[in-house]
Coordinates of C-alpha atoms and ligand atoms in Angstrom, one line a residue:
X23 CA 26.6 6.7 -0.2
X24 CA 24.5 5.0 -2.9
X25 CA 21.2 6.7 -4.8
X26 CA 19.2 4.7 -6.6
X27 CA 17.0 6.9 -8.7
X28 CA 13.7 5.9 -9.2
X29 CA 13.0 7.2 -12.9
X30 CA 15.6 8.0 -15.8
X31 CA 14.4 11.5 -17.1
X32 CA 16.2 14.4 -17.7
X33 CA 16.1 15.5 -13.6
X34 CA 18.4 11.8 -13.2
X35 CA 20.5 13.1 -15.5
X36 CA 21.0 16.4 -14.0
X37 CA 21.1 15.3 -10.2
X38 CA 23.8 13.1 -10.6
X39 CA 26.6 15.3 -12.3
X40 CA 26.3 17.0 -8.7
X41 CA 26.0 13.7 -7.1
X42 CA 29.1 12.6 -8.9
X43 CA 30.5 15.7 -7.5
X44 CA 29.4 16.0 -3.7
X45 CA 31.4 11.5 -4.4
X46 CA 27.8 9.4 -4.7
X47 CA 26.3 6.9 -6.5
X48 CA 23.9 6.4 -9.1
X49 CA 21.8 3.9 -9.4
X50 CA 18.3 4.3 -11.7
X51 CA 15.7 2.8 -12.6
X52 CA 13.8 3.0 -15.7
X53 CA 12.2 1.1 -18.3
X54 CA 14.4 2.9 -20.9
X55 CA 17.9 1.6 -21.6
X56 CA 18.6 4.3 -23.0
X57 CA 16.6 7.3 -21.5
X58 CA 18.3 10.4 -20.6
X59 CA 19.7 8.8 -16.8
X60 CA 21.7 6.3 -18.2
X61 CA 23.9 8.2 -19.5
X62 CA 25.3 9.8 -16.8
X63 CA 24.6 6.8 -14.2
X64 CA 26.9 4.5 -12.5
X65 CA 24.4 1.5 -13.4
X66 CA 21.0 1.3 -14.2
X67 CA 17.8 -1.6 -13.8
X68 CA 15.8 -1.6 -17.0
X69 CA 12.5 -2.2 -15.5
X70 CA 9.0 -1.2 -14.9
X71 CA 8.4 1.5 -12.6
X72 CA 5.9 -0.9 -10.9
X73 CA 7.8 -3.9 -11.0
X74 CA 8.4 -5.1 -7.5
X75 CA 11.3 -7.1 -8.1
X76 CA 12.7 -4.6 -9.1
X77 CA 12.6 -1.8 -6.9
X78 CA 13.6 -4.6 -4.4
X79 CA 16.7 -5.0 -5.9
X80 CA 16.9 -1.4 -6.7
X81 CA 16.4 -0.9 -2.7
X82 CA 19.1 -3.6 -1.6
X83 CA 22.2 -2.1 -4.0
X84 CA 21.7 1.5 -2.0
X85 CA 21.8 3.4 1.2
X86 CA 19.1 5.8 -0.3
X87 CA 16.8 6.2 -2.0
X88 CA 14.9 9.2 -4.6
X89 CA 12.2 9.8 -6.9
X90 CA 12.2 11.9 -10.4
X91 CA 8.7 12.6 -11.4
X92 CA 5.3 11.2 -9.5
X93 CA 4.5 8.0 -10.8
X94 CA 5.3 5.8 -8.7
X95 CA 4.8 3.0 -7.1
X96 CA 2.9 4.9 -3.5
X97 CA 2.8 1.0 -2.0
X98 CA 6.3 0.7 -2.9
X99 CA 6.9 4.1 -1.9
X100 CA 5.8 3.2 1.2
X101 CA 6.8 0.1 1.7
X102 CA 10.1 1.1 2.2
X103 CA 9.9 4.9 3.7
X104 CA 12.3 4.9 5.3
X105 CA 15.1 5.5 2.6
X106 CA 13.5 7.7 0.8
X107 CA 13.7 11.0 2.1
X108 CA 10.5 13.2 0.2
X109 CA 7.9 10.9 1.7
X110 CA 4.3 9.3 0.1
X111 CA 2.6 11.8 2.1
X112 CA 3.2 15.0 -1.1
X113 CA 3.5 12.2 -3.9
X114 CA -0.2 11.0 -2.4
X115 CA -1.0 14.2 -2.0
X116 CA 0.4 15.8 -6.1
X117 CA -0.9 11.9 -7.9
X118 CA -4.9 13.8 -7.5
X119 CA -5.5 17.5 -7.9
X120 CA -8.6 17.5 -6.1
X121 CA -7.1 16.0 -3.1
X122 CA -4.4 18.5 -3.7
X123 CA -6.1 21.7 -4.1
X124 CA -8.3 20.8 -1.5
X125 CA -4.9 20.2 1.1
X126 CA -3.9 23.0 0.1
X127 CA -7.2 25.1 1.0
X128 CA -7.1 23.0 4.2
X129 CA -3.0 24.8 5.0
X130 CA -5.1 28.4 4.6
X131 CA -4.1 28.9 1.2
X132 CA -6.6 30.3 -1.2
X133 CA -6.3 28.2 -5.2
X134 CA -8.9 29.4 -7.7
X135 CA -12.2 27.8 -7.0
X136 CA -12.6 23.9 -8.4
X137 CA -14.9 21.1 -7.9
X138 CA -15.2 17.9 -9.2
X139 CA -17.0 17.1 -12.1
X140 CA -19.8 15.0 -11.2
X141 CA -22.2 16.1 -14.3
X142 CA -22.6 18.1 -17.3
X143 CA -24.8 20.5 -15.8
X144 CA -21.5 20.6 -13.6
X145 CA -19.8 22.2 -16.3
X146 CA -19.4 26.4 -16.7
X147 CA -16.7 28.6 -19.1
X148 CA -14.4 30.5 -19.1
X149 CA -13.5 27.0 -17.1
X150 CA -10.7 24.3 -17.8
X151 CA -11.0 21.2 -17.1
X152 CA -8.5 19.1 -15.6
X153 CA -8.0 14.6 -15.4
X154 CA -7.1 14.6 -12.2
X155 CA -4.8 12.3 -12.2
X156 CA -1.7 12.0 -15.1
X157 CA -1.7 15.0 -16.4
X158 CA 1.6 17.0 -16.9
X159 CA 2.7 19.8 -19.1
X160 CA -0.7 20.3 -19.9
X161 CA -2.0 17.3 -21.1
X162 CA -5.2 16.6 -20.7
X163 CA -6.7 20.4 -20.1
X164 CA -9.2 21.6 -21.9
X165 CA -9.8 24.8 -21.9
X166 CA -14.1 26.2 -22.4
X167 CA -14.8 29.5 -23.8
X168 CA -18.1 29.4 -25.1
X169 CA -21.0 27.6 -24.5
X170 CA -20.0 25.4 -28.3
X171 CA -17.4 23.9 -25.7
X172 CA -19.3 22.7 -23.0
X173 CA -21.9 21.5 -26.3
X174 CA -18.4 20.1 -27.8
X175 CA -16.6 18.3 -24.9
X176 CA -15.8 14.9 -24.5
X177 CA -14.9 13.8 -21.0
X178 CA -13.9 9.9 -20.8
X179 CA -15.4 7.2 -18.7
X180 CA -12.0 5.9 -18.1
X181 CA -10.7 9.3 -16.0
X182 CA -12.3 11.9 -13.3
X183 CA -12.3 15.3 -13.8
X184 CA -12.3 18.4 -12.0
X185 CA -13.3 21.8 -13.2
X186 CA -11.9 24.9 -12.3
X187 CA -12.8 29.2 -13.1
X188 CA -10.3 30.0 -15.6
X189 CA -7.9 32.9 -14.3
X190 CA -6.8 36.3 -16.3
X191 CA -3.9 35.9 -13.6
X192 CA -1.5 38.7 -14.0
X193 CA 1.7 36.4 -14.9
X194 CA 2.7 33.2 -12.8
X195 CA 5.3 32.0 -10.8
X196 CA 6.9 29.6 -8.9
X197 CA 8.9 29.0 -5.7
X198 CA 11.9 26.0 -5.9
X199 CA 13.0 24.7 -2.0
X200 CA 14.3 22.3 -0.6
X201 CA 14.5 21.4 2.7
X202 CA 16.6 19.2 5.0
X203 CA 16.3 16.7 7.2
X204 CA 16.9 18.5 10.2
X205 CA 14.6 21.0 9.2
X206 CA 16.2 24.0 7.3
X207 CA 14.2 25.0 4.3
X208 CA 16.2 27.6 1.6
X209 CA 14.4 29.4 -1.1
X210 CA 15.5 29.7 -5.1
X211 CA 15.3 32.9 -6.6
X212 CA 12.1 33.1 -7.2
X213 CA 11.0 32.9 -11.6
X214 CA 7.8 33.8 -13.4
X215 CA 6.9 31.6 -15.8
X216 CA 5.6 31.7 -18.9
X217 CA 4.4 28.4 -20.8
X218 CA 2.7 28.3 -24.3
X219 CA 0.3 25.2 -25.2
X220 CA 0.2 24.4 -21.1
X221 CA 3.8 23.3 -21.8
X222 CA 6.5 26.1 -19.7
X223 CA 8.5 27.8 -22.2
X224 CA 10.3 30.3 -20.2
X225 CA 11.3 31.1 -17.3
X226 CA 13.0 34.6 -16.3
X227 CA 14.3 35.0 -13.0
X228 CA 15.7 38.8 -12.5
X229 CA 14.6 39.6 -8.9
X230 CA 11.7 42.1 -10.4
X231 CA 9.3 40.7 -8.0
X232 CA 7.1 42.7 -5.0
X233 CA 8.4 42.0 -1.8
X234 CA 5.3 41.0 -0.7
X235 CA 3.9 38.9 -3.3
X236 CA 7.8 37.1 -2.7
X237 CA 7.2 36.3 1.1
X238 CA 3.4 35.3 0.6
X239 CA 4.6 33.1 -2.0
X240 CA 7.9 31.5 0.3
X241 CA 5.8 31.5 3.5
X242 CA 2.4 29.4 0.8
X243 CA 5.6 26.6 -0.2
X244 CA 7.6 26.8 3.4
X245 CA 4.1 25.9 5.5
X246 CA 3.3 23.2 3.2
X247 CA 7.2 21.1 2.4
X248 CA 6.7 21.5 6.4
X249 CA 3.1 19.8 6.8
X250 CA 4.1 16.9 4.2
X251 CA 7.7 16.1 6.2
X252 CA 9.0 16.5 2.8
X253 CA 13.2 15.8 2.4
X254 CA 14.7 17.4 -0.8
X255 CA 13.9 19.5 -3.3
X256 CA 9.8 21.0 -4.3
X257 CA 8.0 23.5 -6.0
X258 CA 5.3 25.2 -6.3
X259 CA 3.6 27.1 -9.7
X260 CA 1.6 30.1 -8.3
X261 CA -0.8 32.5 -9.7
X262 CA -0.7 36.5 -9.0
X263 CA -3.9 38.1 -9.8
X264 CA -4.2 41.9 -8.9
X265 CA -1.1 41.3 -5.6
X266 CA -2.8 38.5 -4.9
X267 CA -0.8 34.6 -5.0
X268 CA -2.0 32.1 -5.8
X269 CA -1.8 28.8 -5.6
X270 CA -1.7 26.0 -8.6
X271 CA 0.4 22.7 -8.4
X272 CA 3.3 21.5 -5.9
X273 CA 5.7 19.0 -8.0
X274 CA 7.8 16.8 -5.3
X275 CA 11.2 17.1 -6.3
X276 CA 12.6 19.3 -8.8
X277 CA 11.1 21.2 -11.4
X278 CA 12.0 22.5 -14.9
X279 CA 11.9 26.2 -13.1
X280 CA 14.4 25.8 -11.2
X281 CA 16.8 24.0 -14.5
X282 CA 18.3 27.6 -14.2
X283 CA 20.0 27.3 -10.7
X284 CA 22.1 25.4 -12.5
X285 CA 24.3 28.6 -13.9
X286 CA 22.2 31.0 -12.2
X287 CA 22.2 30.9 -8.9
X288 CA 24.9 30.0 -6.9
X289 CA 23.8 26.7 -5.5
X290 CA 21.3 24.6 -7.3
X291 CA 18.3 22.5 -6.9
X292 CA 20.0 19.0 -7.7
X293 CA 22.8 19.8 -5.4
X294 CA 21.1 20.9 -2.6
X295 CA 18.6 17.7 -3.1
X296 CA 21.5 15.8 -2.8
X297 CA 22.9 17.9 0.2
X298 CA 19.0 16.8 1.7
X299 CA 17.8 13.3 0.9
X300 CA 21.6 12.5 2.4
X301 CA 21.4 14.1 5.4
X302 CA 22.7 16.8 4.5
X303 CA 22.1 20.5 5.4
X304 CA 21.2 22.5 3.0
X305 CA 22.4 25.8 2.1
X306 CA 21.2 28.8 0.9
X307 CA 21.1 30.0 -2.8
X308 CA 21.6 33.6 -4.0
X309 CA 21.3 34.8 -8.0
X310 CA 24.0 35.4 -10.2
X311 CA 22.4 38.0 -12.8
X312 CA 19.3 38.3 -14.4
X313 CA 18.9 34.9 -15.4
X314 CA 16.7 33.2 -18.5
X315 CA 15.8 29.5 -19.4
X316 CA 14.9 28.7 -22.3
X317 CA 13.3 24.7 -23.0
X318 CA 14.0 23.0 -26.0
X319 CA 11.5 21.4 -27.3
X320 CA 11.0 18.7 -30.2
X321 CA 10.0 21.4 -33.0
X322 CA 12.9 23.5 -31.4
X323 CA 15.6 22.5 -32.0
X324 CA 16.3 25.4 -34.5
X325 CA 17.1 27.5 -31.1
X326 CA 19.9 25.9 -30.2
X327 CA 22.1 27.2 -33.2
X328 CA 21.3 31.0 -32.5
X329 CA 22.4 30.2 -29.3
X330 CA 26.3 28.7 -29.7
X331 CA 26.3 32.9 -31.2
X332 CA 25.2 33.9 -28.4
X333 CA 27.4 33.1 -23.8
X334 CA 24.5 30.7 -22.9
X335 CA 24.9 27.1 -21.4
X336 CA 22.8 24.8 -23.0
X337 CA 21.8 21.2 -21.8
X338 CA 20.5 18.1 -24.5
X339 CA 19.0 15.7 -22.2
X340 CA 20.7 12.7 -24.4
X341 CA 16.5 11.6 -26.1
X342 CA 17.6 9.7 -28.6
X343 CA 13.9 10.4 -30.4
X344 CA 12.4 14.7 -31.1
X345 CA 8.9 14.6 -31.0
X346 CA 6.5 17.6 -30.8
X347 CA 5.9 19.1 -27.3
X348 CA 9.2 16.6 -25.8
X349 CA 11.7 18.5 -23.9
X350 CA 14.8 17.6 -25.5
X351 CA 16.5 20.5 -23.4
X352 CA 16.6 24.0 -22.7
X353 CA 19.5 27.2 -22.2
X354 CA 20.1 28.6 -20.0
X355 CA 21.8 32.7 -19.7
X356 CA 22.4 34.6 -17.8
X357 CA 24.1 38.4 -18.2
X358 CA 24.7 41.7 -15.9
X359 CA 21.4 43.5 -16.8
X360 CA 18.1 42.2 -18.2
X361 CA 17.8 44.5 -20.7
X362 CA 20.8 42.2 -22.0
X363 CA 19.9 38.9 -20.8
X364 CA 16.2 39.3 -23.2
X365 CA 18.1 40.9 -26.3
X366 CA 20.2 37.5 -26.2
X367 CA 16.5 36.0 -25.3
X368 CA 15.1 37.5 -28.6
X369 CA 17.7 36.1 -30.8
X370 CA 17.3 33.2 -29.6
X371 CA 13.4 32.1 -29.6
X372 CA 14.0 35.0 -33.1
X373 CA 10.8 37.7 -31.2
Ligands
LIG2 P1 0.5 20.4 -15.8 O1 0.2 19.9 -14.9 O2 0.0 20.6 -17.3 O3 1.3 21.3 -15.0 P2 -1.2 23.4 -15.0 O4 -2.3 23.1 -13.8 O5 0.1 23.8 -14.7 O6 -1.0 21.7 -15.0 O7 -1.6 24.1 -16.1 C1 -0.4 24.4 -17.5 C2 -0.7 25.8 -17.8 O8 -1.6 26.4 -17.8 C3 -0.8 26.4 -16.0 O9 0.9 27.0 -15.7 C4 -1.5 28.0 -16.3 O10 -0.1 28.7 -17.4 C5 -3.1 27.1 -17.1 N1 -4.1 26.5 -16.0 C6 -3.7 25.6 -15.6 N2 -4.8 26.1 -14.6 C7 -5.9 27.7 -15.3 C8 -6.4 28.6 -14.6 N3 -7.3 28.1 -13.4 N4 -7.1 29.8 -15.1 C9 -5.9 30.6 -16.3 N5 -4.6 29.2 -16.9 C10 -4.9 27.6 -15.9
LIG3 MG1 1.8 23.1 -14.0

């Protein structure tokens, strides 16, 4: 089949390898001609994501369309919905944090306390303020830890904001799953995620999470993806606190915390995404061994040099300009023992 990918980032790039192995061709749509996907795609349409003519050109050329990020034009997705297995409901909900959290609650899923900010009196601490739309990797977020933080916060009239209670979680997890068009949902081994400045730094997948937490998180995820009638790879982030699973957000696409599945699981989130969107059944995926994924941001490229001295897998995203907090690549460590995986991680990140 010919698969169109809206968005030319690393997720599209990593979908392409299994797509080619499965005999498909890839056409990407992205405004940047040297985006990560452009290095591996069979063809590219260089245009803005909301360029109607370019979108329709992609539709004409492809048998199926997928999007690899949330910044897609919803109206266009709805217009060509029959070609887009991921559909529009997940996209619509995930574009706005307020809508997304209300939706999770409507399905009986616990969330942190949250409220739309309407007036200055809505601010309190400890809390976290987030733009309702457009935020990612911790962008558009402000922590309120004191009265002085409230006095100094500057909210921009152009945005709307949500305030959430700041919770002291025990740990963060994500459940990545893939749902096929027959309604089957498979979940990958659950990762524990560690963030720095709101950006994912490492994911650890050790199969060491309390089985009750695991089944609750998997059940919530299945409830969401099924209600959204979504087809493809999908991810949900949760906080775990006092043995409770608390929804944070979801992503209607493959997810950074699932990159480990390329080497650390028997079937990757990208392979199953391609299976699902091309009308095939999803395949169960199990952990190969204790696995750690390390993100390489612009300021962390020294990790790459050190990873060459260890048996780890390095993925580079072909980004021409390295910037602070920009995801340049990732490293995956697959080991026989948790302790050995941690030794390699500590060597790479020098801790
Ligand atoms: P993004 O879309 O930028 O990933 P998130 O809501 O996932 O936004 O926030 C990024 C990170 O900030 C989370 O993974 C978590 O570490 C921290 N964080 C976000 N919301 C809260 C909260 N209510 N309480 C505690 N930590 C939070
Ligand atoms: Mg997040």
